[in-house]
Coordinates of C-alpha atoms in Angstrom, one line a residue:
M22 CA 16.8 57.9 2.3
I23 CA 13.2 57.4 2.1
K24 CA 11.7 54.8 4.4
R25 CA 8.1 53.8 3.4
Q26 CA 5.7 52.6 6.1
S27 CA 4.9 48.9 5.6
L28 CA 1.0 48.0 5.9
P29 CA -1.0 45.4 7.4
R30 CA -2.5 43.9 4.3
G31 CA -4.9 41.0 4.9
I32 CA -5.4 38.3 7.5
A33 CA -3.8 35.5 8.6
I34 CA -4.9 32.7 11.2
Q35 CA -1.7 29.7 11.8
M36 CA -3.7 26.0 13.1
R37 CA -1.7 24.1 14.8
V38 CA -2.0 20.0 13.8
N39 CA -0.9 17.9 17.0
W40 CA -1.4 14.4 17.1
K41 CA -3.5 13.6 19.7
R42 CA -6.6 12.9 20.5
S43 CA -8.6 15.7 20.5
R44 CA -11.8 14.7 23.2
K45 CA -11.9 17.6 25.7
T46 CA -11.7 13.8 28.2
D47 CA -9.2 11.8 26.8
T48 CA -6.4 14.7 25.6
R49 CA -3.7 12.1 25.8
V50 CA -0.8 12.0 23.1
V51 CA -1.0 8.7 21.6
R52 CA 1.6 6.4 20.2
G53 CA 1.5 5.3 16.2
T54 CA 3.3 5.4 13.1
F55 CA 1.3 7.4 9.8
S56 CA 1.7 5.2 7.1
V57 CA -0.5 7.9 4.8
S58 CA 1.5 12.0 5.6
K59 CA -0.3 14.4 2.4
L60 CA -0.1 18.0 3.5
P61 CA -2.0 20.8 1.8
S62 CA -0.7 23.5 -0.7
G63 CA -1.8 26.2 -2.6
S64 CA -1.6 30.0 -3.3
G65 CA -2.0 31.6 0.7
I66 CA -0.9 28.2 2.3
R67 CA 2.2 27.6 3.8
V68 CA 3.0 24.5 6.5
D69 CA 5.1 24.0 7.9
A70 CA 5.5 20.3 9.3
C71 CA 8.3 17.6 11.0
G72 CA 6.1 14.4 9.9
Y73 CA 6.4 12.2 6.4
G74 CA 5.0 8.6 6.0
G75 CA 7.0 5.5 8.3
Y76 CA 7.0 8.6 10.4
R77 CA 6.8 7.1 14.6
T78 CA 5.3 8.9 16.9
N79 CA 6.9 9.9 20.4
P80 CA 5.1 10.9 23.3
R81 CA 7.8 12.0 25.2
F82 CA 7.8 15.0 23.0
D83 CA 6.1 18.2 21.3
S84 CA 3.0 16.1 19.9
L85 CA 2.8 19.7 17.2
L86 CA 3.4 18.4 13.7
A87 CA 2.1 20.4 12.0
R88 CA 2.0 24.8 11.6
V89 CA 0.0 25.6 8.8
V90 CA -1.2 29.4 7.7
V91 CA -3.5 30.4 5.7
H92 CA -3.4 34.0 4.5
A93 CA -6.0 36.5 2.9
R94 CA -5.9 39.7 1.0
S95 CA -8.6 41.1 2.3
D96 CA -10.8 42.1 5.4
D97 CA -13.3 39.4 5.7
F98 CA -11.9 37.3 8.0
A99 CA -15.3 34.5 6.8
E100 CA -12.8 34.2 4.0
V101 CA -9.9 33.5 5.9
G102 CA -11.3 31.0 7.9
E103 CA -12.8 29.4 4.5
R104 CA -9.7 29.5 3.1
G105 CA -8.4 27.5 6.5
Y106 CA -11.0 24.3 6.7
R107 CA -10.0 23.5 2.8
A108 CA -6.7 23.5 3.4
L109 CA -7.2 21.1 6.7
S110 CA -9.6 19.1 4.4
E111 CA -6.3 18.3 1.9
F112 CA -4.5 16.8 4.5
R113 CA -4.1 12.9 4.5
I114 CA -3.0 11.7 7.9
A115 CA -3.5 8.0 8.7
G116 CA -1.6 6.2 11.0
A117 CA -2.1 8.1 14.2
P118 CA -5.1 10.3 15.7
T119 CA -4.7 13.9 15.2
N120 CA -6.6 16.9 15.6
I121 CA -7.8 18.2 12.5
A122 CA -11.0 17.1 12.2
F123 CA -12.1 19.4 15.8
L124 CA -9.8 22.2 14.2
R125 CA -11.7 22.3 11.3
S126 CA -15.0 22.1 13.5
V127 CA -13.8 25.5 15.1
L128 CA -12.8 26.7 11.5
K129 CA -16.6 26.3 9.8
H130 CA -18.3 27.5 14.0
P131 CA -21.0 30.5 12.6
D132 CA -20.0 32.8 15.5
F133 CA -15.9 31.8 14.3
R134 CA -17.1 32.6 10.7
A135 CA -18.3 35.5 12.5
G136 CA -15.3 37.0 13.8
R137 CA -16.5 36.6 17.7
V138 CA -13.9 35.1 19.7
H139 CA -12.8 35.0 22.7
T140 CA -9.7 33.5 24.3
R141 CA -12.9 31.0 26.0
F142 CA -14.1 30.5 22.7
V143 CA -13.5 27.0 22.4
D144 CA -14.0 26.2 26.1
E145 CA -17.6 27.4 25.8
R146 CA -18.5 25.3 22.8
V147 CA -16.5 22.8 23.2
A148 CA -19.9 20.3 23.4
D149 CA -21.5 21.7 20.0
L150 CA -17.2 21.2 18.2
L151 CA -17.4 17.6 19.3
A152 CA -20.7 16.8 18.5
I153 CA -19.3 17.9 14.5
D154 CA -15.9 16.4 15.3
D155 CA -16.1 13.7 12.4
A156 CA -19.0 15.3 9.8
H157 CA -16.4 16.6 7.2
P158 CA -15.8 15.3 4.2
S159 CA -12.3 15.6 2.8
L160 CA -11.6 17.0 -0.7
D161 CA -8.1 14.9 -0.4
Y162 CA -8.3 12.5 -4.5
Q163 CA -9.2 8.7 -3.5
P164 CA -9.3 6.0 -5.4
Q165 CA -12.1 3.6 -4.4
P166 CA -12.2 0.1 -4.3
G167 CA -11.5 -1.4 -7.5
T168 CA -11.3 0.8 -9.6
Q169 CA -7.9 0.9 -9.5
K170 CA -5.8 -1.4 -11.8
R171 CA -3.4 -3.6 -10.8
G172 CA 0.4 -4.0 -13.4
L173 CA 3.5 -2.9 -13.7
A174 CA 4.8 0.4 -14.3
G175 CA 7.1 1.6 -16.8
A176 CA 8.1 -0.8 -19.9
R177 CA 9.6 -3.9 -21.3
V178 CA 12.8 -3.5 -23.3
N179 CA 15.5 -4.9 -23.9
V180 CA 18.6 -4.1 -21.9
R181 CA 21.2 -5.4 -24.0
D182 CA 20.3 -3.0 -26.5
P183 CA 21.6 0.8 -25.4
L184 CA 18.7 2.4 -27.6
A185 CA 15.7 0.3 -26.9
V186 CA 14.0 3.0 -25.0
L187 CA 14.4 5.6 -27.5
T188 CA 12.8 3.5 -29.9
Y189 CA 9.8 1.5 -27.4
G190 CA 7.7 4.7 -27.7
Q191 CA 7.7 5.0 -32.0
E192 CA 6.9 1.1 -31.6
A193 CA 4.3 1.3 -29.4
T194 CA 1.8 3.7 -32.0
A195 CA 3.2 1.9 -35.4
N196 CA 1.6 -0.9 -33.5
G197 CA -1.4 0.7 -31.9
V198 CA -0.5 0.2 -28.5
A199 CA -0.1 3.9 -27.2
Q200 CA -3.7 4.1 -25.4
A201 CA -5.3 7.0 -23.2
A202 CA -5.0 7.0 -19.8
E203 CA -8.2 6.1 -18.2
A204 CA -9.9 9.5 -16.2
P205 CA -10.8 8.8 -13.3
T206 CA -15.4 9.7 -13.4
V207 CA -17.1 12.1 -11.6
G208 CA -18.4 9.6 -9.0
Q209 CA -14.7 9.7 -7.7
I210 CA -13.8 13.3 -7.8
P211 CA -14.8 14.9 -4.5
P212 CA -16.3 18.4 -4.8
G213 CA -14.5 20.8 -5.2
V214 CA -11.2 19.4 -7.4
V215 CA -11.4 20.1 -11.1
T216 CA -8.8 17.3 -13.3
S217 CA -7.5 18.4 -16.6
N218 CA -5.9 16.9 -19.4
S219 CA -2.4 16.2 -19.2
P220 CA -0.5 15.8 -22.2
T221 CA 0.8 13.2 -24.4

């Protein structure tokens, strides 16, 4: 039997997202109910999470919301740091405060990107990290107010006709009713997001 040695490949960073205030003087866990909970995804990103829309936090238990692990195949610490920053930028959580902005400040810090980190990194730079705590863009797509059309989804068909669903699309196209959905304008798309047309 031939034994092959597994060699390390690339770098990984784990980020622990908690629902709590990230201020140095106030780290108490807070109560809240998530009205929105969207998690990042993609190549080199793993998320183990427990939150969802409608989830109510409980201060009697661990405040951990998600473990986000990012991996880059290269040995470039700045590359995996940027991947982690982008993953955190794709989070969308509303209803309870989290430490996501603070984690993004850590990942964006030039000393962290250069690999100059140690166990007291945050303690020695907490003032700098908190100063940019709220200066991060979001990569989660959110339509601008007033751009969404209100209405009902789906189609109205004759419920007494078992074949109405099959003929609906043909009738709509024949009558010129079918229309392509309006694509968002450039101003509505956040930086770093690429759109593509779906097949009709």
